[in-house]
CSV table of C-alpha atoms and ligand atoms in Angstrom, one decimal:
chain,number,residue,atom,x,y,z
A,1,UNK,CA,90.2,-35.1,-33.4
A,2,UNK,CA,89.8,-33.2,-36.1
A,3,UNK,CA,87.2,-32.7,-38.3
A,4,UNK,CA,87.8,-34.7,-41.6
A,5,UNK,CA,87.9,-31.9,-44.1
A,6,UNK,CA,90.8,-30.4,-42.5
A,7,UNK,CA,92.9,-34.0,-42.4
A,8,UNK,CA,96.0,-34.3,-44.8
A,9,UNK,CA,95.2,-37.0,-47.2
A,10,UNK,CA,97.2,-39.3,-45.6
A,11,UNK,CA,95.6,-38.9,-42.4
A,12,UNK,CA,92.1,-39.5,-43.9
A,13,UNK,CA,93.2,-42.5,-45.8
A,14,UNK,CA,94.6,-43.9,-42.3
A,15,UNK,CA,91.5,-43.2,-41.1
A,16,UNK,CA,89.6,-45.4,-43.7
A,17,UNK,CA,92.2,-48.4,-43.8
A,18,UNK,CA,90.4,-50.4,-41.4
A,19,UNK,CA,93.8,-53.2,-41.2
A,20,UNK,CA,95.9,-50.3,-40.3
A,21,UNK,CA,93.9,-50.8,-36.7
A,22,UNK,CA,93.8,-54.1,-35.9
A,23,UNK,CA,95.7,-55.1,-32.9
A,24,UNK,CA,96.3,-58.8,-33.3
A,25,UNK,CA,98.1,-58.4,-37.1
A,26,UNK,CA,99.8,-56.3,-39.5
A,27,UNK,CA,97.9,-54.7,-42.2
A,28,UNK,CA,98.5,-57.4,-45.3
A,29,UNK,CA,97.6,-60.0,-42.4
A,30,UNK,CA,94.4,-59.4,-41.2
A,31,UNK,CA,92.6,-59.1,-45.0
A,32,UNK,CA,94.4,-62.6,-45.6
A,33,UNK,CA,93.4,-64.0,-42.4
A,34,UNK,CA,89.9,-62.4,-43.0
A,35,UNK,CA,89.1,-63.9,-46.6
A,36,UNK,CA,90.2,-67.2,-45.0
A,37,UNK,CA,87.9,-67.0,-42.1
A,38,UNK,CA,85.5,-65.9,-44.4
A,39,UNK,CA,85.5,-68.7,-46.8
A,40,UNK,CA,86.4,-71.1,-44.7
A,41,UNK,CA,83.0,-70.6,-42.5
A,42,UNK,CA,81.2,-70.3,-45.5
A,43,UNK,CA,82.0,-73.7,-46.4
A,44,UNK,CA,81.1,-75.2,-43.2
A,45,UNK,CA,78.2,-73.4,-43.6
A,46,UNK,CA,77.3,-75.0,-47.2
A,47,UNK,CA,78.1,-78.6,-45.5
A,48,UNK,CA,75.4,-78.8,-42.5
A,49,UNK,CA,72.5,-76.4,-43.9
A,50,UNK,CA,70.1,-76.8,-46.5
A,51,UNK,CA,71.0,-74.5,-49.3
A,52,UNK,CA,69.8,-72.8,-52.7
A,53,UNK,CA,72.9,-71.5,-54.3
A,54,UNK,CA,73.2,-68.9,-57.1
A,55,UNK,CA,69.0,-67.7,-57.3
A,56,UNK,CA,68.8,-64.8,-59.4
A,57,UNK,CA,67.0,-62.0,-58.3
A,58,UNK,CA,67.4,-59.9,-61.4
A,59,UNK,CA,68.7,-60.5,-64.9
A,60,UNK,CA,72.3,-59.4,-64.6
A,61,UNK,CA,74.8,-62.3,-63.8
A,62,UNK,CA,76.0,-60.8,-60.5
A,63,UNK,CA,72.4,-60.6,-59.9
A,64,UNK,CA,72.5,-63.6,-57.7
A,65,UNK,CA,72.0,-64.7,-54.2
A,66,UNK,CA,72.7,-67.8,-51.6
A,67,UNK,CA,70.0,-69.3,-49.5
A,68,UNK,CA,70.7,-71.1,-46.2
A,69,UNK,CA,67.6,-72.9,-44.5
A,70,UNK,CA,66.9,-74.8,-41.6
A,71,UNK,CA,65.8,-78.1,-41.9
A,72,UNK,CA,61.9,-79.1,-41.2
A,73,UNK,CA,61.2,-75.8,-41.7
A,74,UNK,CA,57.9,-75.1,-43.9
A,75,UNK,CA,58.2,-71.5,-45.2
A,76,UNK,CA,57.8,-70.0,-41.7
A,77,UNK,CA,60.9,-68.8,-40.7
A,78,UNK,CA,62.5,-65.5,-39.7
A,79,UNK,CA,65.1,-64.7,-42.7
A,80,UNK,CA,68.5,-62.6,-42.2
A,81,UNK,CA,69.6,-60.9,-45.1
A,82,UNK,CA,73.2,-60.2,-44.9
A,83,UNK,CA,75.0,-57.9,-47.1
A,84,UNK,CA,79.1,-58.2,-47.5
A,85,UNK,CA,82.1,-55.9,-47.0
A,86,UNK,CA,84.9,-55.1,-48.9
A,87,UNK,CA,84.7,-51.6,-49.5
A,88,UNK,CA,82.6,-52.2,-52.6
A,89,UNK,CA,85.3,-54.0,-54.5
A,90,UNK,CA,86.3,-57.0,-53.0
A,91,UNK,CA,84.6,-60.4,-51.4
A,92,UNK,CA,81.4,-62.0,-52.8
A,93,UNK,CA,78.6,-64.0,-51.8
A,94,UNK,CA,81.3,-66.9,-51.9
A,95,UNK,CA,82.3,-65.8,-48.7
A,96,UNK,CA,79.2,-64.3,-47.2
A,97,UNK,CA,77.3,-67.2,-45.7
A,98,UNK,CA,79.9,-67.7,-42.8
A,99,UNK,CA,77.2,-66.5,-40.3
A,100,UNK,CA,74.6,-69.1,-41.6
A,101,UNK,CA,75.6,-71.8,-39.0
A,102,UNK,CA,74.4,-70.9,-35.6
A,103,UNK,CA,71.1,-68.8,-36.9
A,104,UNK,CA,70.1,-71.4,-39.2
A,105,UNK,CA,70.5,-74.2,-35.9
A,106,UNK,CA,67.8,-71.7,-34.3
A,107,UNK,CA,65.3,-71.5,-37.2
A,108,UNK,CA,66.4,-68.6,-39.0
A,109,UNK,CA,67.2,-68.4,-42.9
A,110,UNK,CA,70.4,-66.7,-44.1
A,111,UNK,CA,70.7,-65.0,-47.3
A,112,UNK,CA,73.5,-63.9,-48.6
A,113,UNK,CA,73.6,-61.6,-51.6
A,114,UNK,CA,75.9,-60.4,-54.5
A,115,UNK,CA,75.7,-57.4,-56.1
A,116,UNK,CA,78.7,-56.1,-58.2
A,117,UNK,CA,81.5,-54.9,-57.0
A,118,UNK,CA,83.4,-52.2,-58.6
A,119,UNK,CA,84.9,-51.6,-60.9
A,120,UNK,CA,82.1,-53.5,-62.9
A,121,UNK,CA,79.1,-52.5,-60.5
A,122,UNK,CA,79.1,-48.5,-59.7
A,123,UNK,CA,77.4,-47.2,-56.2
A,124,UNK,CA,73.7,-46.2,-57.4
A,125,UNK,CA,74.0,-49.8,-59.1
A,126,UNK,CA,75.1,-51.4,-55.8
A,127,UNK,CA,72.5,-49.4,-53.6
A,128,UNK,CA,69.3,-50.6,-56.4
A,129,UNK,CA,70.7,-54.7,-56.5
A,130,UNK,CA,70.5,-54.7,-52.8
A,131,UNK,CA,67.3,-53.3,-52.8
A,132,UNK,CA,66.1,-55.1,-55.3
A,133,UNK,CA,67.4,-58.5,-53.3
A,134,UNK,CA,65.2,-57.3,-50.9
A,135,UNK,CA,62.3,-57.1,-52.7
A,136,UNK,CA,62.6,-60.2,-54.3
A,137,UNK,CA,63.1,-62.7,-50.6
A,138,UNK,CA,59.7,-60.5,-49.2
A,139,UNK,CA,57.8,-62.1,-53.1
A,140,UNK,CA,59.7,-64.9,-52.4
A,141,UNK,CA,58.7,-65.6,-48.9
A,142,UNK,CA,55.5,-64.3,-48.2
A,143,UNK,CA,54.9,-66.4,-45.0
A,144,UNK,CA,58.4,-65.4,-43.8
A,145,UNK,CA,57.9,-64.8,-39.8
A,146,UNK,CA,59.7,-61.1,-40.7
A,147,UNK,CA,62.9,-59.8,-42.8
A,148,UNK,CA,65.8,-59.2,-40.8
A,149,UNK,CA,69.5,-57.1,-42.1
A,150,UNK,CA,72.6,-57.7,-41.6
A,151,UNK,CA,75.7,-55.1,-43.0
A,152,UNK,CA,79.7,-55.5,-42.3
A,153,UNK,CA,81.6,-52.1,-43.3
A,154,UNK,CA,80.4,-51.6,-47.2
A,155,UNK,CA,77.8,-54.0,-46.5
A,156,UNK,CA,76.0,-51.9,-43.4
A,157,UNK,CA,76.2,-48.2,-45.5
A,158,UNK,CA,74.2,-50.8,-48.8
A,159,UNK,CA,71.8,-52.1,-45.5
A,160,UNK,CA,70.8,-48.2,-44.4
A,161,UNK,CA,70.4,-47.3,-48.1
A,162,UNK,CA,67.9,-50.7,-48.4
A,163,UNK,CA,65.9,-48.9,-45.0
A,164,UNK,CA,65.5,-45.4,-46.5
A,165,UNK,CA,64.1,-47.0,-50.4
A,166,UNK,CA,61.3,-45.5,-51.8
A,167,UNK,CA,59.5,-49.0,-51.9
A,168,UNK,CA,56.6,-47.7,-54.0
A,169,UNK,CA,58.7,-47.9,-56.6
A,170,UNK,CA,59.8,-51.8,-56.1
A,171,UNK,CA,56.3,-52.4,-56.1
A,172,UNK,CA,56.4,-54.1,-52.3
A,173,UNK,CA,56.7,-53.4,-48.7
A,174,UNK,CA,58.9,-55.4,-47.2
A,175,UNK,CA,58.4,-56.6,-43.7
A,176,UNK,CA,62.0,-55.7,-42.4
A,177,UNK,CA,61.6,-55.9,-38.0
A,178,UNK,CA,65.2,-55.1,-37.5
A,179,UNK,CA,69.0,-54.2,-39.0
A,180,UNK,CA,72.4,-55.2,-37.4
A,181,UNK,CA,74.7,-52.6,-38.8
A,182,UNK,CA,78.3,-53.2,-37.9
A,183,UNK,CA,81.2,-51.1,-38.8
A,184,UNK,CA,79.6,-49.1,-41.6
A,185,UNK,CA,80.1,-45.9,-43.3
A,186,UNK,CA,77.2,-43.6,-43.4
A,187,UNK,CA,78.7,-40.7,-44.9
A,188,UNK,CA,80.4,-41.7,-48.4
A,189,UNK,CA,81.9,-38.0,-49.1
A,190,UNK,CA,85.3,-38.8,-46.9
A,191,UNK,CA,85.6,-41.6,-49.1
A,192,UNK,CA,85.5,-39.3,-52.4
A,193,UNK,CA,88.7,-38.0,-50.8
A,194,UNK,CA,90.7,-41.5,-50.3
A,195,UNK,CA,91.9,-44.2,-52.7
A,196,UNK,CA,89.0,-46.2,-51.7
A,197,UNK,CA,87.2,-44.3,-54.5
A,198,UNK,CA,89.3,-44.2,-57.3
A,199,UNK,CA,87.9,-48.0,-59.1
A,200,UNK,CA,84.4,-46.8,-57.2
A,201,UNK,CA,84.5,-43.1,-59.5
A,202,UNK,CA,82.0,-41.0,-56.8
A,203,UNK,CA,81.6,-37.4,-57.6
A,204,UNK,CA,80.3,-35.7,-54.7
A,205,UNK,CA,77.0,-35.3,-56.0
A,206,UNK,CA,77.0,-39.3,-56.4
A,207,UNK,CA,78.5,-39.6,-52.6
A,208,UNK,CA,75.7,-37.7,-51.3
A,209,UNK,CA,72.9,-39.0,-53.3
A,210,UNK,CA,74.3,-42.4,-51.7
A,211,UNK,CA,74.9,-41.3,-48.4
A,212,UNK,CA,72.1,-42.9,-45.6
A,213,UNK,CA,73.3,-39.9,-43.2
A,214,UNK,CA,70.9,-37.5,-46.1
A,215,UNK,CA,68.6,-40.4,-45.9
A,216,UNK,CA,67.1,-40.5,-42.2
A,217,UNK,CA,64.1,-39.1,-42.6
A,218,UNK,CA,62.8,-41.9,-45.1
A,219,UNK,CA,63.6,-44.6,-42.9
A,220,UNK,CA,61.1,-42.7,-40.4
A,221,UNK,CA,58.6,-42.3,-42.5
A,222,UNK,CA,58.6,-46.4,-42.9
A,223,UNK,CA,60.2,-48.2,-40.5
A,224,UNK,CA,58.9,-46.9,-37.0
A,225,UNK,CA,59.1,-49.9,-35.4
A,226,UNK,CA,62.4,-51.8,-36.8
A,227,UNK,CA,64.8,-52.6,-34.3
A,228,UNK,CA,68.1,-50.5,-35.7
A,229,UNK,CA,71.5,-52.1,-34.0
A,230,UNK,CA,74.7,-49.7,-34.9
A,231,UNK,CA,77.4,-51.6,-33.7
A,232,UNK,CA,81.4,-51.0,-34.5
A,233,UNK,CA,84.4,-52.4,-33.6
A,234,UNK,CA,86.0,-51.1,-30.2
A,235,UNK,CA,89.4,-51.1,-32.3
A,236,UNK,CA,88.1,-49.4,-35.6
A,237,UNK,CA,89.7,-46.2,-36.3
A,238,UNK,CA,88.0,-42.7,-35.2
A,239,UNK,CA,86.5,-42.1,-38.4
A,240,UNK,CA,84.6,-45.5,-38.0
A,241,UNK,CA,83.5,-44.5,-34.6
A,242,UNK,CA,82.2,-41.0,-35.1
A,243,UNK,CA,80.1,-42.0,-38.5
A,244,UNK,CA,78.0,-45.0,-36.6
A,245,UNK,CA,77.9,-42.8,-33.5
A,246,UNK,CA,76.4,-39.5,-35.7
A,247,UNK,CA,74.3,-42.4,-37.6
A,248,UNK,CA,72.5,-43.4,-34.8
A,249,UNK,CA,71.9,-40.3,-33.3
A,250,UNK,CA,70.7,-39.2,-36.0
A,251,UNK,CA,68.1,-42.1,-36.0
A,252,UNK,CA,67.6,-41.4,-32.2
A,253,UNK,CA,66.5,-37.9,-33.1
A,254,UNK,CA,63.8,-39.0,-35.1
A,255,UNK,CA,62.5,-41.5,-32.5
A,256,UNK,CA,63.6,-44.2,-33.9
A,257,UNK,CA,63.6,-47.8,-32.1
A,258,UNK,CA,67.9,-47.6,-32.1
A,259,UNK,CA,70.8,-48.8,-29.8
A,260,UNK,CA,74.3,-48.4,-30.1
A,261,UNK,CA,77.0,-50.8,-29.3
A,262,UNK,CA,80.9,-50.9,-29.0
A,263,UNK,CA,82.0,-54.3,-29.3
A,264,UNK,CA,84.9,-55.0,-27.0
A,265,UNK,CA,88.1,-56.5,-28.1
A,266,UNK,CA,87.2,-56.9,-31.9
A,267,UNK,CA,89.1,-54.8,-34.6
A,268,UNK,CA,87.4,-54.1,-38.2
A,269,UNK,CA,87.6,-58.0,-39.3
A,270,UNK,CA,87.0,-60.1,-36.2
A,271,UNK,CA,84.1,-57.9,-35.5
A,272,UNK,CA,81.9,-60.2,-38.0
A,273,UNK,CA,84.2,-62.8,-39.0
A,274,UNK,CA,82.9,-63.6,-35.1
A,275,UNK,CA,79.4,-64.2,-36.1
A,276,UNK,CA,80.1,-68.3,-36.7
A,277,UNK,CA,80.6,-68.6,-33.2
A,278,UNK,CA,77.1,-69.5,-31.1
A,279,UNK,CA,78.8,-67.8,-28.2
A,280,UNK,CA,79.7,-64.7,-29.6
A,281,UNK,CA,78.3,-61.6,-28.2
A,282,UNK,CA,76.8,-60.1,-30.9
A,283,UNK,CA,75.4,-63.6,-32.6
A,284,UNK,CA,73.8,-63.6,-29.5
A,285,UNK,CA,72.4,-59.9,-29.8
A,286,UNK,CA,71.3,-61.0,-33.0
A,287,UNK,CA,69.4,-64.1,-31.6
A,288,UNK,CA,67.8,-62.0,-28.8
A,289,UNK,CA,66.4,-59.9,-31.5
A,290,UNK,CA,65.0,-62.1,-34.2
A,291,UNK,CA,63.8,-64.9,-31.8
A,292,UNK,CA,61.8,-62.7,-29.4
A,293,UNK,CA,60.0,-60.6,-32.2
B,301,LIG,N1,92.0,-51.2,-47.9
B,301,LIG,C1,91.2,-51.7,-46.9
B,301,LIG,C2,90.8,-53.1,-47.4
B,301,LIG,C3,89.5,-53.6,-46.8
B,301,LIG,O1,88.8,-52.9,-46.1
B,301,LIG,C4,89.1,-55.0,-47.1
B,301,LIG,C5,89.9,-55.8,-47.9
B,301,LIG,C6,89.5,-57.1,-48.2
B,301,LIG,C7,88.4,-57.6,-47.7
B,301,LIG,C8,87.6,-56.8,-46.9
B,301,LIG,C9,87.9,-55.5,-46.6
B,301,LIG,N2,87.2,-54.7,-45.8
B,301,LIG,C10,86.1,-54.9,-45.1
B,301,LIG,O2,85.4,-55.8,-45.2
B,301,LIG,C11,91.9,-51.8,-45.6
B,301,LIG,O3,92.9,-51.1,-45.4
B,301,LIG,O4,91.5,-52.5,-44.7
């Protein structure tokens, strides 16, 4: 296929529609079946765990996040921090604690974080709130049995920009052991060239600056050990493919403890609207991970 620069613009924006791929439904569809899903998994999710709802991690109003604990637990517990979708203007942490159910049955704490959205929030606010929420659960939870990441689409290119931080300024290190990254974008300058950015405003300069693909060498430098899972949909577009397949080799190149995986039969959406099942195989990838650390 050919190389992104030389695509017409509507080629490119095909490219980054993710519901113009699914196979199961039309474009309008899938986003309406996937905010249901959504939401309606975050509310089981609210009625069988223990939660903290709306703690602020910073002083802005969107500054908030959702905690989902197991029961009996005393402070010793893995934690999953996952970060939502939406191409950086849509969804919330409303919606994001879906995934809480079958983790938090096995002993592990699910955050789920706002941070906001354009056009209120703008990307090098996005990348320091999620950083920031990072900082704050490794205070929070100093006994935590390790911090864990979890990114859908927006949500994975805002988890690779929380593993190359320059923590010395956040004033911790956070104890993160390993990041699920699923269907992310780790080159934001395509994007500059798609209607995705016009409410997010990137020049390139800002693309770049936000881009975890110019970021590789810092997650080196402190994460040597961190488990790093790239993961996309089998039915994403080409695009989608070819930035987590550059992404992690890029991360295999430095040495990097990385794998790569194409999950079968999932577009875009089902790919982590998925992740309330038990059974499914990435929740189980996920498990694997976290409970043999
Ligand atoms: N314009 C995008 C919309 C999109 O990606 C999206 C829309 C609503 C909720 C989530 C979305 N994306 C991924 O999480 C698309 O064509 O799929």
């Amino acid at each position: 296929m050919a190389n992104w620069r030389h695509m017409e613009t509507k080629v490119l924006e095909e490219q980054y529609s993710p519901s113009c791929w699914s196979l199961r439904m039309d474009k309008d569809a899938v986003i309406k079946a996937h905010v249901k899903e959504l939401t309606e998994g975050t509310q089981r999710s609210r009625g069988i765990t223990h939660t903290l709802l709306n703690v602020s991690y910073g002083s802005e109003v969107g500054e908030k996040l959702d905690i989902y604990l197991p029961s009996k637990s005393i402070g010793a517990f893995p934690l999953l921090v996952y970060i939502h979708g939406g191409y950086w203007q849509e969804l919330s942490k409303e919606e994001s604690g879906f995934l809480a159910a079958p983790l938090v049955a096995k002993g592990v704490a699910v955050v789920a974080v706002g941070y906001d959205i354009a056009p209120k929030g703008h990307m090098d606010l996005m990348v320091s709130q999620v950083r920031r929420s990072v900082a704050f659960i490794s205070q929070q939870y100093p006994l935590s049995r390790g911090l864990y990441l979890c990114g859908h689409s927006a949500g994975a290119h805002l988890a690779a920009m929380v593993l190359s931080t320059a923590w010395s300024e956040y004033g911790v290190k956070p104890d993160i052991k390993g990041v699920f990254l699923v269907s992310g974008v780790y080159d934001l300058l395509p994007i500059t060239r798609t209607y995705v950015n016009l409410p997010l405003q990137m020049t390139e300069e800002v693309a770049l600056r936000n881009s975890p693909m110019q970021h590789v060498q810092e997650v080196k430098s402190v994460f040597k050990n961190c488990r790093i899972v790239v993961a996309v949909a089998e039915n994403d577009s080409l695009e989608f493919h070819r930035q987590s397949r550059e992404y992690f080799q890029s991360l295999q190149e430095l040495g990097l403890n990385t794998s790569f995986s194409v999950v079968a039969n999932t577009d875009h959406f089902d790919v982590i609207e998925r992740l309330c099942q038990e059974e499914y195989v990435l929740t189980q990838m996920i498990l694997e991970v976290i409970l043999d650390a």
